[in-house]
Coordinates of C-alpha atoms and ligand atoms in Angstrom, one line a residue:
X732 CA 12.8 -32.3 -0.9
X733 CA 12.0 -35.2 1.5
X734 CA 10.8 -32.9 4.1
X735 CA 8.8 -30.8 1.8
X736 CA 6.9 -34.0 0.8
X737 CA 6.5 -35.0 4.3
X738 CA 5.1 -31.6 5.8
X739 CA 2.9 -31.8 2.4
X740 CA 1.3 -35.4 3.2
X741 CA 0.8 -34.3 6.8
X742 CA -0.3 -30.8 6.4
X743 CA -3.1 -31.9 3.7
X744 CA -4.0 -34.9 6.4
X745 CA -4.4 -32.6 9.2
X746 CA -6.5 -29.9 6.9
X747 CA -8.8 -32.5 6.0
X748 CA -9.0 -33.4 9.5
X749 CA -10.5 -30.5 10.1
X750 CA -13.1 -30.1 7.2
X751 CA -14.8 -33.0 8.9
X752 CA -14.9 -31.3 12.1
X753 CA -16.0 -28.3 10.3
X754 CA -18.1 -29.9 7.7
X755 CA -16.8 -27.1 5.1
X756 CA -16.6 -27.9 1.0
X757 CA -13.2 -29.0 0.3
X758 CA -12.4 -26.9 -2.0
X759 CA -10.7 -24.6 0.4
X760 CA -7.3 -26.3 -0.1
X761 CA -5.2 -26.1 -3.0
X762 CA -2.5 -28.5 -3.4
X763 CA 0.0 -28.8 -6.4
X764 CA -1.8 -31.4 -8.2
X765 CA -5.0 -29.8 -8.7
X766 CA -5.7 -27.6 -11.8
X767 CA -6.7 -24.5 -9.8
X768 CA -3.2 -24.2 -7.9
X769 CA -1.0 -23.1 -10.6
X770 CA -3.8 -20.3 -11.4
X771 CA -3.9 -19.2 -7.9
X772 CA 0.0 -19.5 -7.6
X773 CA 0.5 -16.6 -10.7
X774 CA -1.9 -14.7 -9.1
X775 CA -0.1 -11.5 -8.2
X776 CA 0.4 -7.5 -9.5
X777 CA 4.1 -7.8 -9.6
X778 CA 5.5 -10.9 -11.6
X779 CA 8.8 -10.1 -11.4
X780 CA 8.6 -11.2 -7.8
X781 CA 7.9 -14.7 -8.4
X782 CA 11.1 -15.2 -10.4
X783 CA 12.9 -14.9 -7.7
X784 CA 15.7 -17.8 -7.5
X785 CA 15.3 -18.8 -3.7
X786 CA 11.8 -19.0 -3.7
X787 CA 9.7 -22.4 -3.2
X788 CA 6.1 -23.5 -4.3
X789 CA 3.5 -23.2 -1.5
X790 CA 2.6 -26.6 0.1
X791 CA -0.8 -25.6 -0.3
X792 CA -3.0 -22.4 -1.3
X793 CA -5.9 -22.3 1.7
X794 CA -8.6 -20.1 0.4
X795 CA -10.7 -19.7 3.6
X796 CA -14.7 -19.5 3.4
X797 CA -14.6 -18.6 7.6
X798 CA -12.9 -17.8 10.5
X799 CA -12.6 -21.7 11.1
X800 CA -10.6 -22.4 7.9
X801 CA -7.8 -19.5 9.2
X802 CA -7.9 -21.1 12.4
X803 CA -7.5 -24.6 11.1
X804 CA -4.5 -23.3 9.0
X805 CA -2.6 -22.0 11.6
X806 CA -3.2 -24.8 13.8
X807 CA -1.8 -27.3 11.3
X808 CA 1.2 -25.2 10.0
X809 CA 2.6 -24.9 13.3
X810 CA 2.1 -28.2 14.0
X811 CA 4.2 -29.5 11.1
X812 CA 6.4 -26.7 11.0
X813 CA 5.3 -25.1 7.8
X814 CA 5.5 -21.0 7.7
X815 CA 2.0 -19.2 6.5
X816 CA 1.6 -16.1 4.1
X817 CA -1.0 -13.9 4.3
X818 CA -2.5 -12.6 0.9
X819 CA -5.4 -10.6 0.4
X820 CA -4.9 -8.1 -3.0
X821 CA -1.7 -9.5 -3.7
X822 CA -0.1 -6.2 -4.3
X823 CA 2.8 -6.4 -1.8
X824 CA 5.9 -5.2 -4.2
X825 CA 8.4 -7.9 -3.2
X826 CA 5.5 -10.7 -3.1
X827 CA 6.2 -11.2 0.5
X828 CA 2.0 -12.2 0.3
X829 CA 3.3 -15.3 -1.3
X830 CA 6.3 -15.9 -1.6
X831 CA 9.0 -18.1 1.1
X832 CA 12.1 -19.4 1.4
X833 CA 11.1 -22.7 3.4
X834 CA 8.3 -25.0 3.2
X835 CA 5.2 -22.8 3.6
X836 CA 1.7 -22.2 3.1
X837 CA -0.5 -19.5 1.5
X838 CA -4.0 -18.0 3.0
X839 CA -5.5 -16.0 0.6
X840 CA -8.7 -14.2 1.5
X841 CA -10.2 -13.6 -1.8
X842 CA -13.4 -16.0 -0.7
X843 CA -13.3 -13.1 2.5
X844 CA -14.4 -9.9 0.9
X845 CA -17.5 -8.9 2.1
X846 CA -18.8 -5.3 2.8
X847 CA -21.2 -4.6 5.3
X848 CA -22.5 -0.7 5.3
X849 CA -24.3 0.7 7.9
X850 CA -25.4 4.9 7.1
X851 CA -26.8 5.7 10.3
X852 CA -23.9 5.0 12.2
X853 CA -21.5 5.9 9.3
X854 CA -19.2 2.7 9.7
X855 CA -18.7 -0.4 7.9
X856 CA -17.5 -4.0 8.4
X857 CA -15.2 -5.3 5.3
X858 CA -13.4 -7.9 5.1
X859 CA -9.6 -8.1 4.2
X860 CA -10.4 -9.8 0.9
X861 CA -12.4 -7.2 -0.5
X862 CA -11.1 -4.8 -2.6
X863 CA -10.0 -1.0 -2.0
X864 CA -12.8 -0.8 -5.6
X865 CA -15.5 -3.0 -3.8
X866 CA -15.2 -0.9 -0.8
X867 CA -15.8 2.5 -2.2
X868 CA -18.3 0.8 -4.6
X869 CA -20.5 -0.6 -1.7
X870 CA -20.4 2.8 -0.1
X871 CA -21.7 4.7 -3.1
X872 CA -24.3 1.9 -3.1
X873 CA -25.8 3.5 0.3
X874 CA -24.4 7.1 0.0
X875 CA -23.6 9.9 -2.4
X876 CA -22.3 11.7 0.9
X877 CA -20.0 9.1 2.7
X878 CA -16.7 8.0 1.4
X879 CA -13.6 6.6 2.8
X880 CA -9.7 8.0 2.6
X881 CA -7.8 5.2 1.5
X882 CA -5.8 4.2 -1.8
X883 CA -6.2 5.2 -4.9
X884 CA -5.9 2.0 -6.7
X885 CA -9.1 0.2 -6.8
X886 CA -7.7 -3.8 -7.0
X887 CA -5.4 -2.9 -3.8
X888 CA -6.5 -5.3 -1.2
X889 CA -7.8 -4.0 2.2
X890 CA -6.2 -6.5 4.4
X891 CA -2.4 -5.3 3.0
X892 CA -3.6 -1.6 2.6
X893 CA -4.9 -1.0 6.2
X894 CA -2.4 -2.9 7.9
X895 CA 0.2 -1.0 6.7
X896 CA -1.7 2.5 6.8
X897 CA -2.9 3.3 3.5
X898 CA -2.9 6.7 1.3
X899 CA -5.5 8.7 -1.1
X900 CA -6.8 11.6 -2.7
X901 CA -7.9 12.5 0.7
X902 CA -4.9 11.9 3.0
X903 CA -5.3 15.6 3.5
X904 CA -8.6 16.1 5.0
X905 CA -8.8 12.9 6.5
X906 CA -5.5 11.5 7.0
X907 CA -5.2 7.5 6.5
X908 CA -6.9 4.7 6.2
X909 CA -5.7 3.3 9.3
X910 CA -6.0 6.1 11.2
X911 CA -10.3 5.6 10.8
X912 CA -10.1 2.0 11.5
X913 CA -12.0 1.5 14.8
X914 CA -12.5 -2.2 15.4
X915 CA -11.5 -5.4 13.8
X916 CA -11.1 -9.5 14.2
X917 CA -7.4 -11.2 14.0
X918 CA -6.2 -14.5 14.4
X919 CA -3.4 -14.5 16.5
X920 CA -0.4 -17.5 16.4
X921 CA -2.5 -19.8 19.1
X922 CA -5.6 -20.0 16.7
X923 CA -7.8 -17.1 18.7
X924 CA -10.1 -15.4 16.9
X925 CA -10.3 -11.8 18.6
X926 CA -12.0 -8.4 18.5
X927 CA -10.5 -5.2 19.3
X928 CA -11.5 -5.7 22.9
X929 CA -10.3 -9.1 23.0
X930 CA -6.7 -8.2 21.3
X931 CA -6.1 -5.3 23.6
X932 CA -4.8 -1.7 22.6
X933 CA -1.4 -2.5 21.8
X934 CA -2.3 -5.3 19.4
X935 CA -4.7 -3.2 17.9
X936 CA -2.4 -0.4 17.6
X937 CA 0.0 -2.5 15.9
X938 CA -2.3 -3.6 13.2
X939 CA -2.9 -0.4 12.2
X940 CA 0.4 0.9 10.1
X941 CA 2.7 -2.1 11.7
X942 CA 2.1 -4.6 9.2
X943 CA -0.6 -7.0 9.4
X944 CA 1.5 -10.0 8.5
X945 CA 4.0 -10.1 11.7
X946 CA 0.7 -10.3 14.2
X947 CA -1.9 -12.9 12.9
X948 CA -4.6 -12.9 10.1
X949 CA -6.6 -9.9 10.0
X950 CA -10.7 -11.2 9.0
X951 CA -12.4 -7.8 8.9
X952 CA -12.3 -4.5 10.0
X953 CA -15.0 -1.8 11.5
X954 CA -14.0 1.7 9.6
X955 CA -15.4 5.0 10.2
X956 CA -17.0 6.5 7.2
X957 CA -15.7 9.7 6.2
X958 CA -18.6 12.5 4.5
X959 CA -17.9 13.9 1.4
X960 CA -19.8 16.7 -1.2
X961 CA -22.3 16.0 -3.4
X962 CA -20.1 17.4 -5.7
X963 CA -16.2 17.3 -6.0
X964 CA -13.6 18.8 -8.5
X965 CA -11.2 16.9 -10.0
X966 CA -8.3 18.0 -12.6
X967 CA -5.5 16.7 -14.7
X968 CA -2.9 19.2 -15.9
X969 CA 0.0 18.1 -18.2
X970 CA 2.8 20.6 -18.4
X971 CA 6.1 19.5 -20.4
X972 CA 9.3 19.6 -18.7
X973 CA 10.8 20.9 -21.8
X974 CA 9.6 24.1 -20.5
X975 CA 11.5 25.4 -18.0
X976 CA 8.6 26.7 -16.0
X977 CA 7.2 23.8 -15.4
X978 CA 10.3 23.0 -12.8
X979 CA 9.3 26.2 -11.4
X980 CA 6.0 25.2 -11.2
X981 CA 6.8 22.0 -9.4
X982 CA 9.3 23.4 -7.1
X983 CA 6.6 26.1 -6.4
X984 CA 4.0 23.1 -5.5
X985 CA 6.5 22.3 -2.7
X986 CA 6.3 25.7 -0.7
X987 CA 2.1 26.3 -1.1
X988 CA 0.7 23.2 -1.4
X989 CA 1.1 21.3 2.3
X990 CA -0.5 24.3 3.7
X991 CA -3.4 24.5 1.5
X992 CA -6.8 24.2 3.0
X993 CA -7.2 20.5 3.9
X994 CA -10.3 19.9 1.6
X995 CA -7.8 20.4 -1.4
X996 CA -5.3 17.2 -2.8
X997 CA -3.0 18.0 -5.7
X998 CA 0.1 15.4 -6.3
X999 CA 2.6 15.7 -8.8
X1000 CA 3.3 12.8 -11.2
X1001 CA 6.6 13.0 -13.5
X1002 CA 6.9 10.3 -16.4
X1003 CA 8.6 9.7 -19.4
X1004 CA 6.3 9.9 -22.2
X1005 CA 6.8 8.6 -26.0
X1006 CA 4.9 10.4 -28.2
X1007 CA 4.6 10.4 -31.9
X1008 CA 8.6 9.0 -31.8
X1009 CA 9.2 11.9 -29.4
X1010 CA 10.7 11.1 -26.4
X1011 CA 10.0 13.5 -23.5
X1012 CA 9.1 14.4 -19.8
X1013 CA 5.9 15.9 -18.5
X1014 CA 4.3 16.8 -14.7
X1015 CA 1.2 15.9 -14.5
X1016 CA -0.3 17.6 -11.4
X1017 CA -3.9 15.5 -10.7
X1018 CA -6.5 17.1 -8.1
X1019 CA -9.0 16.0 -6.2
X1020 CA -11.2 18.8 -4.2
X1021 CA -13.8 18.2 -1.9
X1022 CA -15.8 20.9 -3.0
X1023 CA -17.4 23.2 -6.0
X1024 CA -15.3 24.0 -9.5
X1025 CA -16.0 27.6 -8.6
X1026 CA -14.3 27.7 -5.4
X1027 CA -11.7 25.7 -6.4
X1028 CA -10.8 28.3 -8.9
X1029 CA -11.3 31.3 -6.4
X1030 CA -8.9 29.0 -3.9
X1031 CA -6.1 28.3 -7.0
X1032 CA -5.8 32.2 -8.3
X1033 CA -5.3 33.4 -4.6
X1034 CA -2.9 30.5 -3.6
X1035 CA -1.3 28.5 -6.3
X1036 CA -1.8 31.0 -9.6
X1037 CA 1.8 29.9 -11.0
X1038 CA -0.6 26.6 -12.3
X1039 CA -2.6 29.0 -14.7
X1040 CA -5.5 26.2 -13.6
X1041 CA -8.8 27.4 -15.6
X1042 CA -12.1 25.9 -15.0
X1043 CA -12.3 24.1 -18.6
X1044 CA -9.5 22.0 -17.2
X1045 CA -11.6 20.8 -14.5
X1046 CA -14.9 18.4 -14.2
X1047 CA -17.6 18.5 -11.4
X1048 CA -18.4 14.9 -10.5
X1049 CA -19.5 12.7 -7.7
X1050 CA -17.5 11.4 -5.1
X1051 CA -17.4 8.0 -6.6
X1052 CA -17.1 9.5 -10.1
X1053 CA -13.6 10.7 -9.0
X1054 CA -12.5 7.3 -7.7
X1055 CA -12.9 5.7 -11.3
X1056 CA -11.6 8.9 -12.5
X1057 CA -8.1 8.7 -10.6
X1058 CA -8.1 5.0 -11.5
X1059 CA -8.1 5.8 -15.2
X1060 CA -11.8 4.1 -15.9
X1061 CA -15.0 5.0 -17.6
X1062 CA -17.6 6.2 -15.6
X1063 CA -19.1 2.9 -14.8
X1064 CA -18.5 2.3 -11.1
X1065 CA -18.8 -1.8 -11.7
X1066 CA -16.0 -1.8 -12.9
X1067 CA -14.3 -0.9 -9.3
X1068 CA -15.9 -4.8 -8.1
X1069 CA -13.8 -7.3 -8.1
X1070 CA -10.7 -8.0 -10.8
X1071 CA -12.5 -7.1 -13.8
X1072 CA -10.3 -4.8 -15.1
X1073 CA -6.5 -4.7 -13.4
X1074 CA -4.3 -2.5 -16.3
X1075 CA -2.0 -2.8 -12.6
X1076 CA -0.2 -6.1 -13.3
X1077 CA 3.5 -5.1 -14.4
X1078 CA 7.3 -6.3 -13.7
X1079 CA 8.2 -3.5 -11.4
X1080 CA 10.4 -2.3 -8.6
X1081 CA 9.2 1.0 -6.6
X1082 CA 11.3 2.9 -3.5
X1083 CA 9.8 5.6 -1.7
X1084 CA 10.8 8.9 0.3
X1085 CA 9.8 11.7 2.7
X1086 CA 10.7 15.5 2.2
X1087 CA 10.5 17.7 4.9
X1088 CA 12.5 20.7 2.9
X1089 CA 11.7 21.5 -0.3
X1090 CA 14.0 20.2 -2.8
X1091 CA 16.0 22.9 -5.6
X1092 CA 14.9 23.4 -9.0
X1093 CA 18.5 21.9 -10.3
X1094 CA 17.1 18.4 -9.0
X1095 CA 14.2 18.2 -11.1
X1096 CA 16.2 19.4 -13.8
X1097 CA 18.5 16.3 -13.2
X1098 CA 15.5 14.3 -12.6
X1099 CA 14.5 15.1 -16.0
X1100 CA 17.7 14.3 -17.7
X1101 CA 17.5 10.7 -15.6
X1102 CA 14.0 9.8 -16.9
X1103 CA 15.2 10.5 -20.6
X1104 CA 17.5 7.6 -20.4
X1105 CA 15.0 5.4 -19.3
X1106 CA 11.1 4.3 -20.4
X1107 CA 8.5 3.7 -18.0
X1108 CA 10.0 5.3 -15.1
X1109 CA 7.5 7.4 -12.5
X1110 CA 7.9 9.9 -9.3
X1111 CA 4.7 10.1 -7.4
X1112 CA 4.6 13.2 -5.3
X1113 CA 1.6 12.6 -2.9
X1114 CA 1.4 16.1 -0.8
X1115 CA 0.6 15.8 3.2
X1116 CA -0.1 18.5 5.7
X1117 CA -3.8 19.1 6.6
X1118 CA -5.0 16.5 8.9
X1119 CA -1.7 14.2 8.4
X1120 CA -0.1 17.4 11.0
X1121 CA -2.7 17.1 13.6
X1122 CA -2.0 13.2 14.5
X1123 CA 0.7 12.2 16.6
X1124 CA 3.4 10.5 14.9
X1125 CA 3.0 7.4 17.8
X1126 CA -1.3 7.4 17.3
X1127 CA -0.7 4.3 15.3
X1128 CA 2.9 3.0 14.1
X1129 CA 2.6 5.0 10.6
X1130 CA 4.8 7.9 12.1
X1131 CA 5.3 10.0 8.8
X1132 CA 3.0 12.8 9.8
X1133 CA 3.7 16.7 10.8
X1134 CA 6.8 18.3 9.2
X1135 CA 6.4 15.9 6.0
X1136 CA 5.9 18.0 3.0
X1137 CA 5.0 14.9 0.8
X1138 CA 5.7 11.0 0.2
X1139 CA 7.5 10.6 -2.8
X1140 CA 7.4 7.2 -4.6
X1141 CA 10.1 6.3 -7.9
X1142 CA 9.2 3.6 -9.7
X1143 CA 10.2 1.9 -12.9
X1144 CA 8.3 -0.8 -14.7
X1145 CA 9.5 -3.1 -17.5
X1146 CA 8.0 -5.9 -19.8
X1147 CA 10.2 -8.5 -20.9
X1148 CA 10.7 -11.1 -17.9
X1149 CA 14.4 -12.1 -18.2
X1150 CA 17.3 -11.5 -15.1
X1151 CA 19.0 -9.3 -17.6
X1152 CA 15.6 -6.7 -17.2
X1153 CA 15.2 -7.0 -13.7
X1154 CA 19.0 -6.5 -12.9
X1155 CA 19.1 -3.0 -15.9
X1156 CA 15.8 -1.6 -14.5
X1157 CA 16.5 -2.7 -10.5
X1158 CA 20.0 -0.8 -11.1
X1159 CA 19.1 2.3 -12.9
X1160 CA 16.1 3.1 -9.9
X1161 CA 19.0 2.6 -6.8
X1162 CA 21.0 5.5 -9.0
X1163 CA 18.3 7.7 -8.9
X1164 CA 17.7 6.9 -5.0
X1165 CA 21.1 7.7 -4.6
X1166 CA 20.8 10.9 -6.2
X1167 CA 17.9 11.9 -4.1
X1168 CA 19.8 10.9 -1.1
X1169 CA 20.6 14.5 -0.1
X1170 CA 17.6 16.0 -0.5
X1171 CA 14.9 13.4 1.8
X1172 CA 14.6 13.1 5.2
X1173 CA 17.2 11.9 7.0
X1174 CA 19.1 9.9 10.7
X1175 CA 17.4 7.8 8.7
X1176 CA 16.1 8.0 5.4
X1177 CA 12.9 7.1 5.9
X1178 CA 10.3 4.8 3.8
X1179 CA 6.7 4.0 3.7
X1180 CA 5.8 0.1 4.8
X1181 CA 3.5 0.1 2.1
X1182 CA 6.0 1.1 -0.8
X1183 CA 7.5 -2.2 0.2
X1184 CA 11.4 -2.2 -0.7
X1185 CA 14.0 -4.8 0.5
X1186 CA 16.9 -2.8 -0.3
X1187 CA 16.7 -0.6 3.1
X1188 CA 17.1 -4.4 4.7
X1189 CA 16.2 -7.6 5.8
X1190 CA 16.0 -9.9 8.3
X1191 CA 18.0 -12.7 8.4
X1192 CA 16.7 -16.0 7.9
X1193 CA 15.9 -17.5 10.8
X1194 CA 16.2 -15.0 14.1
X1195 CA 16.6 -11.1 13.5
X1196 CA 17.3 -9.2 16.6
X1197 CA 15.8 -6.0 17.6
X1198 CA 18.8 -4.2 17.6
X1199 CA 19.8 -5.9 13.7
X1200 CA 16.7 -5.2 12.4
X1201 CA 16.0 -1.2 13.3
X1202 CA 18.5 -1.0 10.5
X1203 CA 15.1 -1.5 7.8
X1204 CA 12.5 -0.6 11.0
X1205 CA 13.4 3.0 12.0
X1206 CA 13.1 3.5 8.2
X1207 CA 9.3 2.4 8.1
X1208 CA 8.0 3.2 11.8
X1209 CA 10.8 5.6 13.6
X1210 CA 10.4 5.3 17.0
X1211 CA 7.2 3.3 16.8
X1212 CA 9.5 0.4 15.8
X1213 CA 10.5 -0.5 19.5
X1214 CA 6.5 -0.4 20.5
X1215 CA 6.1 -2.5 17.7
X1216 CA 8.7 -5.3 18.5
X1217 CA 7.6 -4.8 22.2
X1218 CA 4.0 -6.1 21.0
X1219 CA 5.2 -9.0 18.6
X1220 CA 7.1 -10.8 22.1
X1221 CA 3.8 -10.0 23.7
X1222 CA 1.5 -11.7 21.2
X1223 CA 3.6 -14.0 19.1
X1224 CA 7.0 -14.7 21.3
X1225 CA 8.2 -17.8 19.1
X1226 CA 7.7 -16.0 16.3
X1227 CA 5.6 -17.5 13.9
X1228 CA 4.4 -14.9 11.6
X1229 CA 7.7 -13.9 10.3
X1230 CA 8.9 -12.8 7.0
X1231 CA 11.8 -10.8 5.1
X1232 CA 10.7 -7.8 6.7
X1233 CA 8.2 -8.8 10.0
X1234 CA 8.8 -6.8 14.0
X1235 CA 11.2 -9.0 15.7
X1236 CA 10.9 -10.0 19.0
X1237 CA 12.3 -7.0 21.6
X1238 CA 14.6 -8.7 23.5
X1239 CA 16.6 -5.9 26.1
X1240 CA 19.8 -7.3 25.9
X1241 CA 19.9 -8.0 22.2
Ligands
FDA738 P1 -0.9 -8.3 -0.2 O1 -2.0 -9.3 -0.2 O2 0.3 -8.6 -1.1 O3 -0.4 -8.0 1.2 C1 0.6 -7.0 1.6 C2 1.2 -7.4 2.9 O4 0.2 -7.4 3.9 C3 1.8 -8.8 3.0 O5 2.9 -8.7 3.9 C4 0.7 -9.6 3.5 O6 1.1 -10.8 4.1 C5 0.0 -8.7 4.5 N1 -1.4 -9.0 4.6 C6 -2.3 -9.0 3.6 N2 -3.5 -9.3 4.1 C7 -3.4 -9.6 5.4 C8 -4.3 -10.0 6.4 N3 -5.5 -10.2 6.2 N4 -3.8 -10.2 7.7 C9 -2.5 -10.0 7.9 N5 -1.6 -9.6 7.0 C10 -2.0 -9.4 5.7 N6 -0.7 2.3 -1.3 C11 -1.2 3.5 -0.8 O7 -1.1 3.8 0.4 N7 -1.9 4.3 -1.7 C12 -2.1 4.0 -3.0 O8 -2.8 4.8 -3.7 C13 -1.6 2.8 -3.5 N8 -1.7 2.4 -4.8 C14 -1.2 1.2 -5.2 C15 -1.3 0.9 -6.6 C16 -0.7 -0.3 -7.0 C17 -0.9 -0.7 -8.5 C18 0.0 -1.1 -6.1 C19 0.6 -2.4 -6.6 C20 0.1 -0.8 -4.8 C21 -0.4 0.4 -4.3 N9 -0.3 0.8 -3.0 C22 -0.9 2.0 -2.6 C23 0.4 0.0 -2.1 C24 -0.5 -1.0 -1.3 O9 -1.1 -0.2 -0.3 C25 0.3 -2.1 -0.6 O10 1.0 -2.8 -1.6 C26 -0.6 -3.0 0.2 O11 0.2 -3.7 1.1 C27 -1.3 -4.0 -0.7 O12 -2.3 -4.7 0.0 P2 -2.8 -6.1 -0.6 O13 -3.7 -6.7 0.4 O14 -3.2 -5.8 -2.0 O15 -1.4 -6.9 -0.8

């Protein structure tokens, strides 16, 4: 407690240090006796995070205006030993954005969200405190005929999402986020403030799918815009798993659907739904094509008729139309700018998955049975193939790519916040991991850095070696993981940026 207070008084002295030399509103830095801090503090998607026993208060909540202020912060939590978390949308799903173990400070870029579009070249500049929602909004601004393939969740932050790759509705045609990032500006450990040119290839290679939060704080980044019809096609089809066909269906989905033409995106949601005091489980299969309703149709009866998929179950929209529409809005795209509407913030715990051979009808049957016993429970089938099997699994450190049939996420949400909850629901999800366990990838089971999950391990508090932590890194990066750790002892050898789950340092012997 003593030292707390002391890194407190000297941190806050040595910020305000520096808003004299950089003449910036105060405002910036939020310490535990101002009203704003315990708003900021709650800020998060996933509550159930911040009950977490071993978890302290930030010394201070740093809401940068510029480049300076990141600088500033890093300068004066190294010098009085205070760790630093990075937060841009807050949707990390074990709060590593804002959450520490020892005496630590947040940056949270939510003052950092600008969006700067340019059509003729087809790029933009955003910032990592922008939203995946402002992002696609500011592009529709410009352009009914650019777009860009990232997540599907509109209040996702950029800054978390790129850095560690970053998924949509058209991870087939264009693969991920990351993978169209082109430029951007980091703050490394010694206060720099560098471009892509500046930070080298293998820094910017790791910031792309590695994790931002283990290199520096990323500012902005330059993204190549993707083009998109005037017109797409979007569906939502709800079979019941009470019919047996619908396994078939699914099980079906897995053969066809990775090797579909790329412009088409089908995944396969399975939740427990109470209806009308019926308990049941249904497959939702939810499209987006990048093209017309009438070739979509002439595409679905040739290659996927076991979906009976008729055009009255399908809408022509806009490109932008079928963001809010995946996002469960009304057709007003305002409501993708900023945090106006977020139906996201939940107690949950997610774990993820990759097949690479489709998995037997008798599993979704038992997967059925499992999401009886248990409300609010969801598996996410995201299908890949398309462009995901033309990039090398080493391009950036995302390596999930050719051979990958689809991503599967489980996750299971609750409402009341008491231990008893978290322990019930946080129990009943590892049982149906464990029952999967035969039927993912394997040597190892592999996960998706974005579908954060401590379970597949930690590092331990303190130093992790190399060789300790490819026990949780293979999982996320396969053989990108030694690249990885190779680039942290290049750019950040007394490890600074660390966390739960940041590259260690690649020491050979260790
Ligand atoms: P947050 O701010 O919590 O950051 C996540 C991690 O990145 C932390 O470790 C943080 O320190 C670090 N970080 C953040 N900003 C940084 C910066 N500027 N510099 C350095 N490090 C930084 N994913 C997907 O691929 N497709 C999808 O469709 C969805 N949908 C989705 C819906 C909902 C409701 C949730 C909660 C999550 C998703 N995700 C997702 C997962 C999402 O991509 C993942 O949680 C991102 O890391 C979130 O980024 P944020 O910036 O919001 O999180």
């Amino acid at each position: 407690c003593i030292n707390a207070k002391a890194n407190h008084t000297e941190f806050v002295s040595c910020m305000n240090n520096h808003i004299i030399l950089f003449a910036n509103d105060s405002r910036y830095l939020f310490t535990e006796d101002m009203p704003m801090y315990s708003s900021l503090v709650t800020s998060q998607h996933n509550p159930r995070c911040s009950n977490s026993t071993t978890s302290i208060k930030p010394v201070g909540i740093v809401t940068p205006q510029n480049e300076a202020e990141i600088q500033a912060t890093i300068m004066c939590s190294q010098k009085h030993g205070l760790q630093v978390r990075v937060r841009s949308g807050g949707h990390d799903y074990e709060g590593l954005s804002y959450l520490c173990k020892t005496p630590f400070v947040v940056i949270d870029m939510r003052n950092l969200r600008s969006v700067s579009i340019d059509i003729e070249d087809e790029t933009a500049w955003v910032q990592s405190g922008a939203t995946l929602g402002e992002l696609y909004y500011s592009i529709a601004q410009k352009s009914q005929t650019h777009g860009f393939p990232a997540g599907i969740c509109p209040s996702v932050g950029v800054g978390g999402h790129f850095s560690g790759g970053g998924f949509g509705t058209m991870v087939r045609k264009y693969g991920l986020a990351a993978d169209s990032v082109i430029d951007a500006y980091l703050v490394d450990a010694k206060g720099r403030l560098l471009d892509r040119e500046e930070m080298g290839e293998d820094l910017f290679w790791a910031i792309r799918g590695g994790g931002g939060a283990s290199f520096g704080v990323i500012v902005s980044w330059k993204i190549k815009l993707v083009r998109v019809p005037e017109k797409v096609t979007v569906f939502n089809v709800h079979k019941s798993m009470d019919d047996q066909n619908t396994t078939e269906i699914i099980h079906h989905w897995q053969y066809v659907m990775h090797k579909m033409k790329h412009e088409l995106f089908i995944r396969v949601i399975i939740q427990y739904i109470h209806d009308n005091k019926n308990t049941s489980v249904e497959a939702v299969f939810n499209s987006l094509f990048l093209g017309e309703l009438k070739d979509l149709i002439t595409l679905m009866n040739k290659k996927f008729p076991e979906l009976h998929l008729k055009p009255k179950d399908c809408i022509e929209m806009s490109w932008i139309e079928s963001v809010l529409y995946f996002a469960g809005l009304e057709k007003t795209p305002e409501l993708l700018l900023g945090n106006k509407t977020d139906p996201y913030v939940s107690y949950f715990k997610a774990k993820s998955d990759f097949v690479t051979k489709a998995i037997p009808k008798q599993v979704f049957v038992g997967i059925r049975e499992k999401f009886l016993q248990q409300k609010l429970v969801f598996l996410i089938m995201d299908p890949y193939g398309g462009r995901m099997n033309e990039i090398s699994e080493s391009h950036i450190p995302f390596p999930h790519r050719r051979g990958n049939l689809y991503n599967m996420q489980y996750l299971v949400k609750w409402d009341v916040n008491d231990v008893q909850a978290l322990h019930d629901h946080t129990h009943w999800l590892r049982g149906l991991y464990r029952y999967m366990e035969p039927y993912v990838s394997k040597h190892p089971r592999r996960a998706y850095l974005n579908y954060r999950d401590l379970d597949i391990g930690t590092n331990r508090q303190g130093n992790t070696s190399y060789v300790e932590a490819r026990v949780w890194g293979e999982k996320y990066f396969s053989g990108n993981f030694k690249r990885l750790a190779q680039v942290k002892s290049k750019v950040d050898p007394d490890n600074f940026f660390r966390n739960e789950q940041s590259i260690p340092l690649h020491i050979k012997h260790s």
